[in-house]
mmCIF file of C-alpha atoms in Angstrom:
data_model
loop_
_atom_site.group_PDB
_atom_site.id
_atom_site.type_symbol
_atom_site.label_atom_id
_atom_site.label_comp_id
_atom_site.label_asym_id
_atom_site.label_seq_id
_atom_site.Cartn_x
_atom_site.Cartn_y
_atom_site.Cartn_z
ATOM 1 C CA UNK A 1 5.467 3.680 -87.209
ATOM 2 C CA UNK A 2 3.445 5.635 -89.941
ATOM 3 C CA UNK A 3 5.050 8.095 -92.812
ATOM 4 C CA UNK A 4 3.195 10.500 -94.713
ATOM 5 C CA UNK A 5 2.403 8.225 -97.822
ATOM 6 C CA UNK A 6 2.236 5.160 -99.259
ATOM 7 C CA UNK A 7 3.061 4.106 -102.789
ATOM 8 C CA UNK A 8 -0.093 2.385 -104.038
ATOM 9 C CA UNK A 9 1.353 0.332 -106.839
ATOM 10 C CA UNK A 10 3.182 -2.985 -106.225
ATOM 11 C CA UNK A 11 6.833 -3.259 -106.002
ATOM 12 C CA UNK A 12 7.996 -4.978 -109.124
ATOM 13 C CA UNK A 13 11.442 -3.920 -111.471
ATOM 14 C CA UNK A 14 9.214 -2.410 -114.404
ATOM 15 C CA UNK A 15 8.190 0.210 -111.333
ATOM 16 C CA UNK A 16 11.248 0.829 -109.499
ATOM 17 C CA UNK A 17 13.569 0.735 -112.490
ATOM 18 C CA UNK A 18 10.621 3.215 -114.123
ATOM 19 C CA UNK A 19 10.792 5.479 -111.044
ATOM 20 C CA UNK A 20 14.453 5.265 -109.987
ATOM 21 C CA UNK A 21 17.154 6.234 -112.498
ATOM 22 C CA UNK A 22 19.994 5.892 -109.411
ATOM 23 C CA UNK A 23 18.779 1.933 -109.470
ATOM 24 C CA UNK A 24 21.120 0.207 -111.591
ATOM 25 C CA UNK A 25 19.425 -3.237 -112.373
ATOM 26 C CA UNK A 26 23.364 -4.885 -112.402
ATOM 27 C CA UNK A 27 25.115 -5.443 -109.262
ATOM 28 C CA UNK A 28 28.090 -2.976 -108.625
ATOM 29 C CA UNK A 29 30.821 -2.865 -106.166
ATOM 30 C CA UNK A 30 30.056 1.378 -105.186
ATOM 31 C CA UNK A 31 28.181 3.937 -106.246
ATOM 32 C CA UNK A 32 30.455 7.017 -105.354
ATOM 33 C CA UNK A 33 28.460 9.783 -103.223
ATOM 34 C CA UNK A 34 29.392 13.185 -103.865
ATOM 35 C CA UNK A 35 31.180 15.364 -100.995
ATOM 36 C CA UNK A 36 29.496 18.174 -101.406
ATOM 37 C CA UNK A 37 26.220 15.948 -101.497
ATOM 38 C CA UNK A 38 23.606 18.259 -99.459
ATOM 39 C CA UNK A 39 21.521 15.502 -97.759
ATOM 40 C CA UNK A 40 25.048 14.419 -96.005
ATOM 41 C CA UNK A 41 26.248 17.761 -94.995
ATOM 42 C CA UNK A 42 27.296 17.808 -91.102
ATOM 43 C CA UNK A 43 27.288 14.304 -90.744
ATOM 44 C CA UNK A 44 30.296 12.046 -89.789
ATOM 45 C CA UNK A 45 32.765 11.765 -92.465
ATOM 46 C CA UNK A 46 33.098 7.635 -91.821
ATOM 47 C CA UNK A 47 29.669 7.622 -92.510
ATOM 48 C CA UNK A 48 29.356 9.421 -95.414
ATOM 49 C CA UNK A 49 31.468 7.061 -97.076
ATOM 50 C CA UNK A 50 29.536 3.851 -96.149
ATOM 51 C CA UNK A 51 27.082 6.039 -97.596
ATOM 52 C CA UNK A 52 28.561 4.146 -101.248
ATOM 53 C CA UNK A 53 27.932 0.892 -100.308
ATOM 54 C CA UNK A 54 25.331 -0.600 -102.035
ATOM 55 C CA UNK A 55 21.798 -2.344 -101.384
ATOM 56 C CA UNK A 56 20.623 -5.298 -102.746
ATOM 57 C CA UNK A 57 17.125 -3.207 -104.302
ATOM 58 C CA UNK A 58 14.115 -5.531 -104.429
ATOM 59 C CA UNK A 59 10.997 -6.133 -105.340
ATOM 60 C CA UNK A 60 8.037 -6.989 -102.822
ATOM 61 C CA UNK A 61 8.839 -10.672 -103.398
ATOM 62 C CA UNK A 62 12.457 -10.623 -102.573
ATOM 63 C CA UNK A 63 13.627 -11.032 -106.098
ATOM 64 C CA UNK A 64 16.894 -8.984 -106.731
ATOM 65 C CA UNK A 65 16.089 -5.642 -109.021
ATOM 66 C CA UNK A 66 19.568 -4.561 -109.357
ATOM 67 C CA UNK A 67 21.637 -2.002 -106.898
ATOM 68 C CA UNK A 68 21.142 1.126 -105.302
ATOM 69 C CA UNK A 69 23.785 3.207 -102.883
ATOM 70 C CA UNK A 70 22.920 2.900 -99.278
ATOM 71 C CA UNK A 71 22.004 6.531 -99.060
ATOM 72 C CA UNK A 72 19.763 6.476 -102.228
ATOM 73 C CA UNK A 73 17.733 3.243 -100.311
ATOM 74 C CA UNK A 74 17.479 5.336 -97.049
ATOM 75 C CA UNK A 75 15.920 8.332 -97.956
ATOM 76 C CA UNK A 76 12.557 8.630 -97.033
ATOM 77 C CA UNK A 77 11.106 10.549 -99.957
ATOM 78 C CA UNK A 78 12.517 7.237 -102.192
ATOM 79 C CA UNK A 79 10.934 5.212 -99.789
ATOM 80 C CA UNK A 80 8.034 6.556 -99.633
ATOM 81 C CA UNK A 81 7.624 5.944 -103.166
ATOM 82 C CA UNK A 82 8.075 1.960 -102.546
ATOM 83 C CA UNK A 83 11.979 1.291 -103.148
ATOM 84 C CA UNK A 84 12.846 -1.626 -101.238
ATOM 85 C CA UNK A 85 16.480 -3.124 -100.106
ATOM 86 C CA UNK A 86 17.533 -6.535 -98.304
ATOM 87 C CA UNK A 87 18.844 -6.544 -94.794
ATOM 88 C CA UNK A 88 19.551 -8.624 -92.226
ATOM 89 C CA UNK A 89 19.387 -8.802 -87.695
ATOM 90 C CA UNK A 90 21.979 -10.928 -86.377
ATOM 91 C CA UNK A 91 20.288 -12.491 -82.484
ATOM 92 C CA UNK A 92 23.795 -13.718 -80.488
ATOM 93 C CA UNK A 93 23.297 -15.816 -77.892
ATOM 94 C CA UNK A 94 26.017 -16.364 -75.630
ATOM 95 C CA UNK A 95 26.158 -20.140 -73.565
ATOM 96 C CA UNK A 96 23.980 -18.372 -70.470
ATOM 97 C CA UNK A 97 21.377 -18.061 -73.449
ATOM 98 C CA UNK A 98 22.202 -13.852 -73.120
ATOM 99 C CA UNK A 99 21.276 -12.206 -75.753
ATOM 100 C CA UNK A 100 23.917 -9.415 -77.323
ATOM 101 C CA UNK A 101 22.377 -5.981 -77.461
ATOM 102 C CA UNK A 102 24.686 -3.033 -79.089
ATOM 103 C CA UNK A 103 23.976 0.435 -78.536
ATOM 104 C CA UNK A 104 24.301 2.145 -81.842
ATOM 105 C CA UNK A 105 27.080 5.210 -82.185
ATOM 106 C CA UNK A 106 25.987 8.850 -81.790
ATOM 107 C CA UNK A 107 27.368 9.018 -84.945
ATOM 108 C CA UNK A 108 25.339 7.079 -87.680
ATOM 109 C CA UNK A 109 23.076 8.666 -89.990
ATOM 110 C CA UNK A 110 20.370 6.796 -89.317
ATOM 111 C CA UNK A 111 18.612 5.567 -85.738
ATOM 112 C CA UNK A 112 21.455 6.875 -84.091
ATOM 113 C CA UNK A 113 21.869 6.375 -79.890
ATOM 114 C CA UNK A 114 19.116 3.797 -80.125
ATOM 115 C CA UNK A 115 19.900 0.080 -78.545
ATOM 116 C CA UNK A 116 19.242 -2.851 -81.474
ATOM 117 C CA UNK A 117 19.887 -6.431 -81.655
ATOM 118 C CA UNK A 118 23.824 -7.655 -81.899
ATOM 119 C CA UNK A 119 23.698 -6.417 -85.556
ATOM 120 C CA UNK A 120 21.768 -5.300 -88.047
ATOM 121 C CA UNK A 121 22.931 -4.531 -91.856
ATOM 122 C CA UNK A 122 22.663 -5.126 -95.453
ATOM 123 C CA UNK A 123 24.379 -7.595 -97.659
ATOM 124 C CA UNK A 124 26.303 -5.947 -100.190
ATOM 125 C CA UNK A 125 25.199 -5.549 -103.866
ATOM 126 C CA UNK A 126 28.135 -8.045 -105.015
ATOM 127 C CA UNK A 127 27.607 -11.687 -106.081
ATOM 128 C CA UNK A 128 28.670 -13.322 -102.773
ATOM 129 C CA UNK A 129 26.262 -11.754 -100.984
ATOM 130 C CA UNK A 130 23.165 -11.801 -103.520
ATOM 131 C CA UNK A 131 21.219 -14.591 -104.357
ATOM 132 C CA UNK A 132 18.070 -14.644 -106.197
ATOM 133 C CA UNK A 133 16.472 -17.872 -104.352
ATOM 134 C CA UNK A 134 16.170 -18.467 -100.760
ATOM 135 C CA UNK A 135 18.818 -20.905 -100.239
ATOM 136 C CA UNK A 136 21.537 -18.286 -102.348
ATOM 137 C CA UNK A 137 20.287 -15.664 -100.317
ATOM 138 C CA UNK A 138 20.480 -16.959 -96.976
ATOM 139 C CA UNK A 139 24.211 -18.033 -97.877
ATOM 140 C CA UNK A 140 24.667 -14.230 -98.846
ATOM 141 C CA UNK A 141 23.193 -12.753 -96.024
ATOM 142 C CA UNK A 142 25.464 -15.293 -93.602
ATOM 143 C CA UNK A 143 28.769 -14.084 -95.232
ATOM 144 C CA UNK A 144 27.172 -10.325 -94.816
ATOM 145 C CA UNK A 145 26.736 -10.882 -91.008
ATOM 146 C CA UNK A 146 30.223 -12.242 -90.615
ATOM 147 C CA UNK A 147 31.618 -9.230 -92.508
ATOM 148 C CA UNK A 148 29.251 -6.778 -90.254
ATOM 149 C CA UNK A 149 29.920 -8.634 -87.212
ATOM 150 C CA UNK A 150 33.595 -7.749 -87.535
ATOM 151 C CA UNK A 151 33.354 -4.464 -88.840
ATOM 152 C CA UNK A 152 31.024 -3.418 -85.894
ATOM 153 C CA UNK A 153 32.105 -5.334 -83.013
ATOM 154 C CA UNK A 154 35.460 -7.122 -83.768
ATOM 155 C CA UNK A 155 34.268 -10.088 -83.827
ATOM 156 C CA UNK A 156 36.198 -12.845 -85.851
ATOM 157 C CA UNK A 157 34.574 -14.949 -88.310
ATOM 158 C CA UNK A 158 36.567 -17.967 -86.712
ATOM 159 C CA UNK A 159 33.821 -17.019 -83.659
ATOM 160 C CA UNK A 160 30.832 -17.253 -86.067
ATOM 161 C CA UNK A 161 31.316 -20.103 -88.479
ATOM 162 C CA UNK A 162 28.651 -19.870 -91.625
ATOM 163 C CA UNK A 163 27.297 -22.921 -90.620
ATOM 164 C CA UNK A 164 26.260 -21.338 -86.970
ATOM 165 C CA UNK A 165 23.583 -19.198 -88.317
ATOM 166 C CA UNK A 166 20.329 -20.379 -88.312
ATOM 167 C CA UNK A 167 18.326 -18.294 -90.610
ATOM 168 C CA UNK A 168 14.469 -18.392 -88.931
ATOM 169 C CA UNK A 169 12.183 -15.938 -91.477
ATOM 170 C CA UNK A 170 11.994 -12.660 -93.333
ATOM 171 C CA UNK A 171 10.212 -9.852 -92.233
ATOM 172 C CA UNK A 172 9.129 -7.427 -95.034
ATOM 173 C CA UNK A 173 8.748 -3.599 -92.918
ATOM 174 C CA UNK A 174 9.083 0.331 -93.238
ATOM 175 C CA UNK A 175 10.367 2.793 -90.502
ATOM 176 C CA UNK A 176 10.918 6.255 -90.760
ATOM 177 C CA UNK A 177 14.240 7.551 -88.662
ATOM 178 C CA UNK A 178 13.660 11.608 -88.859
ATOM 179 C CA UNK A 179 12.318 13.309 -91.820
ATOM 180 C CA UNK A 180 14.414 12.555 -93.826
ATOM 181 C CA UNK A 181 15.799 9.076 -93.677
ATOM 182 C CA UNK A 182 14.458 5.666 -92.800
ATOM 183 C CA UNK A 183 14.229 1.698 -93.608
ATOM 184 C CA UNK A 184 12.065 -0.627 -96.219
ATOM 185 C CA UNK A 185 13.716 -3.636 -96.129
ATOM 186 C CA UNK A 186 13.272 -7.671 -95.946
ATOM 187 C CA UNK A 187 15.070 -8.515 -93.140
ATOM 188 C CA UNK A 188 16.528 -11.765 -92.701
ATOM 189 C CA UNK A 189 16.354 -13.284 -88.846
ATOM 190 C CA UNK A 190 19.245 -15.161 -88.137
ATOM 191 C CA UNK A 191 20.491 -16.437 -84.627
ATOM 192 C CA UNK A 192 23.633 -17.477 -83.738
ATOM 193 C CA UNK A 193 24.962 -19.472 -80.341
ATOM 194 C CA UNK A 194 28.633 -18.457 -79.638
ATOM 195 C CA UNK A 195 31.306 -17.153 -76.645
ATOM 196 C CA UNK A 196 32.643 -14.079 -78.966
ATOM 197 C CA UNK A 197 35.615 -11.863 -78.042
ATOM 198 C CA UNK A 198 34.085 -7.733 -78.295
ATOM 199 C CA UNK A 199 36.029 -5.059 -79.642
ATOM 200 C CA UNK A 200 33.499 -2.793 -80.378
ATOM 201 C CA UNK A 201 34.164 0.059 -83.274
ATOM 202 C CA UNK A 202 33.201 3.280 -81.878
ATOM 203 C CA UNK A 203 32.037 4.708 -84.742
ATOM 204 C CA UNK A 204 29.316 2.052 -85.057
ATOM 205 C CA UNK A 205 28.732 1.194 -81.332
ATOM 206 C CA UNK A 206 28.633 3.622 -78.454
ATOM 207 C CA UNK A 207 27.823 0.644 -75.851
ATOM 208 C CA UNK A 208 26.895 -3.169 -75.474
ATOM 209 C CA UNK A 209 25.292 -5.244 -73.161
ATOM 210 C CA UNK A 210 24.209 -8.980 -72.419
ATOM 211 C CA UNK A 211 20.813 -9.242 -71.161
ATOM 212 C CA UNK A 212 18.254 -12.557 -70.233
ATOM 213 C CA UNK A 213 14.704 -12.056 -71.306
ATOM 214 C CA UNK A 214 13.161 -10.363 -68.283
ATOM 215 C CA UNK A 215 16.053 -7.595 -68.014
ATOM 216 C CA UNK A 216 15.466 -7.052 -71.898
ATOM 217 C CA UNK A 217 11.604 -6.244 -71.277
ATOM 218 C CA UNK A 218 13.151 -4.129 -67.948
ATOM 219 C CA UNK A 219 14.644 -2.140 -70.852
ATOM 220 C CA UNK A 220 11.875 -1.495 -72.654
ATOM 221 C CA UNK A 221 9.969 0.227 -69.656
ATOM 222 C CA UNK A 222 12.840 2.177 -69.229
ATOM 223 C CA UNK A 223 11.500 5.636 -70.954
ATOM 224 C CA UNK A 224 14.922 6.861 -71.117
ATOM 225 C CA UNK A 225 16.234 4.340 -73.565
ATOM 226 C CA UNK A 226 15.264 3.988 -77.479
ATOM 227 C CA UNK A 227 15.310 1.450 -79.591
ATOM 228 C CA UNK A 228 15.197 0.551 -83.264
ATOM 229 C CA UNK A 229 11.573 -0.082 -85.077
ATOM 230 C CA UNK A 230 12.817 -3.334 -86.203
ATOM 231 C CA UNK A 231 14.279 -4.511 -82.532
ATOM 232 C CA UNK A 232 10.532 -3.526 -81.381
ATOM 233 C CA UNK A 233 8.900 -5.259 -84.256
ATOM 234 C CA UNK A 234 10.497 -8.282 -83.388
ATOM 235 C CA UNK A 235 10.336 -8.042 -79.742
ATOM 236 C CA UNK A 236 6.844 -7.404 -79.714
ATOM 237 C CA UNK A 237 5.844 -10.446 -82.085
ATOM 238 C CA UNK A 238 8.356 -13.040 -82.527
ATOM 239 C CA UNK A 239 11.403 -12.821 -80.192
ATOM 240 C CA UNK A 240 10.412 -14.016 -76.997
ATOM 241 C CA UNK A 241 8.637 -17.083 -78.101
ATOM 242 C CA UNK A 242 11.797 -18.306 -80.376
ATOM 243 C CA UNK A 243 14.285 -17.342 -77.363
ATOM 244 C CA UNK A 244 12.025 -20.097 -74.893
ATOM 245 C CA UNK A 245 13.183 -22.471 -77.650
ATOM 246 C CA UNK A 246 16.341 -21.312 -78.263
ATOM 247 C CA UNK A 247 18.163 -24.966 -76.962
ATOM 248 C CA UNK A 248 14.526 -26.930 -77.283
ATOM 249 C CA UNK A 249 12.859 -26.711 -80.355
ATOM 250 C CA UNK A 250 13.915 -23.597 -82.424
ATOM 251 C CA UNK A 251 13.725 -26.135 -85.448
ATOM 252 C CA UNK A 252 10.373 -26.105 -85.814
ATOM 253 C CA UNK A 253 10.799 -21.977 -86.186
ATOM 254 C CA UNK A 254 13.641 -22.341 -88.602
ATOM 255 C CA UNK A 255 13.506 -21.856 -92.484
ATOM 256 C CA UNK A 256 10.366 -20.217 -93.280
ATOM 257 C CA UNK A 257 9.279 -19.288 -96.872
ATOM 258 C CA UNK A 258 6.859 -17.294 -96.627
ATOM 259 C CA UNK A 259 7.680 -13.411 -95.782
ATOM 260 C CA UNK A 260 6.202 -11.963 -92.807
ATOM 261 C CA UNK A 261 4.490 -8.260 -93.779
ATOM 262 C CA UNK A 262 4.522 -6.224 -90.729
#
């Protein structure tokens, strides 16, 4: 996962604020995306709207800048030039210890078609989903996943309580999708244990599937089937040593400080 450049100065508000006039260092509830905006032409009209949301924008220490829309974070040329947004991956577990992959919908903007973790999103730039210290955050990121976890795949938040999340680390990473979009983010790894009832939204999910460890690797020999750089990150480094503890041990895993640069 390589792009054409790297910003060479760090990541701090003075920079971003100085290089991105669409940042708006207070948190907002949308920042409306024109219709006739070029970089959205031909795409789905659902997803040009959540195209307003708005990213938490960061700087390389996690500490809240101010708000950006979601399509200003997700261009490449901005990210290329270090601007930075919170997200979040959401590991279900079912009682089998399965874990919850989702096929993401033809449809989105970016990695579309490519099989992810259960969920993966951004908490909103709006205070019940900010928080400038860990603890603040975490909470914010928890309410995020039970919002996204609905939204995507129908699943209740009576089904995922807040207090069923166990947040493990942050991972701080870039990804290009195509030319012209991609992801910066700190990503928050949370896992959850639950029996959930799917209704997946077909503009967000094309397919899911529960798999145990060794069909999940199956997958990934598969040439025919993609998957997100953030799924592989994970996969690749973290995953399959946390799932072994998943009922035995995932304690000593949990809570981390410090953020993982990959």
């Amino acid at each position: 996962m390589t792009t054409t450049t790297t910003q060479t100065y760090r990541i701090t508000a003075e920079n971003v604020i100085r290089l991105f006039p669409e940042v708006d260092n207070h948190l907002a509830v949308s920042h409306r995306v024109p219709t006739d905006e070029h970089d959205l032409q031909g795409y789905d009209e659902e997803q040009i709207r959540l195209m307003e949301e708005v990213c938490i924008v960061l700087d390389e220490d996690d500490v809240p800048i101010g708000s950006a829309s979601k399509k200003v974070c997700h261009l490449m040329k901005n990210i290329d030039d270090g601007l930075l947004h919170r997200a979040f991956s959401v590991f279900l577990f079912d009682s089998e210890n399965r874990l919850l992959l989702q096929q993401r919908a033809s449809e989105k903007i970016t990695f579309p078609d490519m099989w992810t973790n259960t969920c993966c999103s951004h908490p909103l730039g709006v205070p019940e989903e900010t928080g400038a210290e860990l603890k603040t955050a975490i909470l914010g990121v928890k309410r995020a996943a039970q919002r996204k976890l609905d939204q995507e795949l129908g699943i209740k938040a009576k089904q995922v309580p807040l207090d069923d999340f166990r947040f493990l680390t942050r991972i701080h990473y870039k990804a290009p999708s195509d030319g012209k979009w991609g992801e910066h983010e700190i990503d928050y790894i949370l896992f959850i244990k639950a029996n959930v009832d799917l209704v997946a939204n077909p503009n967000e999910v094309q397919d899911t599937r529960y798999v145990l460890p060794d069909e999940l690797k199956t997958m990934f020999e598969d040439t025919s089937l993609k998957f997100t750089p953030w799924f592989k990150l994970i996969c690749q480094t973290l995953l399959f040593e946390w799932w072994e503890h998943l009922d035995d041990g995932l304690e000593a895993y949990m809570g981390e400080k410090d953020i993982r640069r990959m």
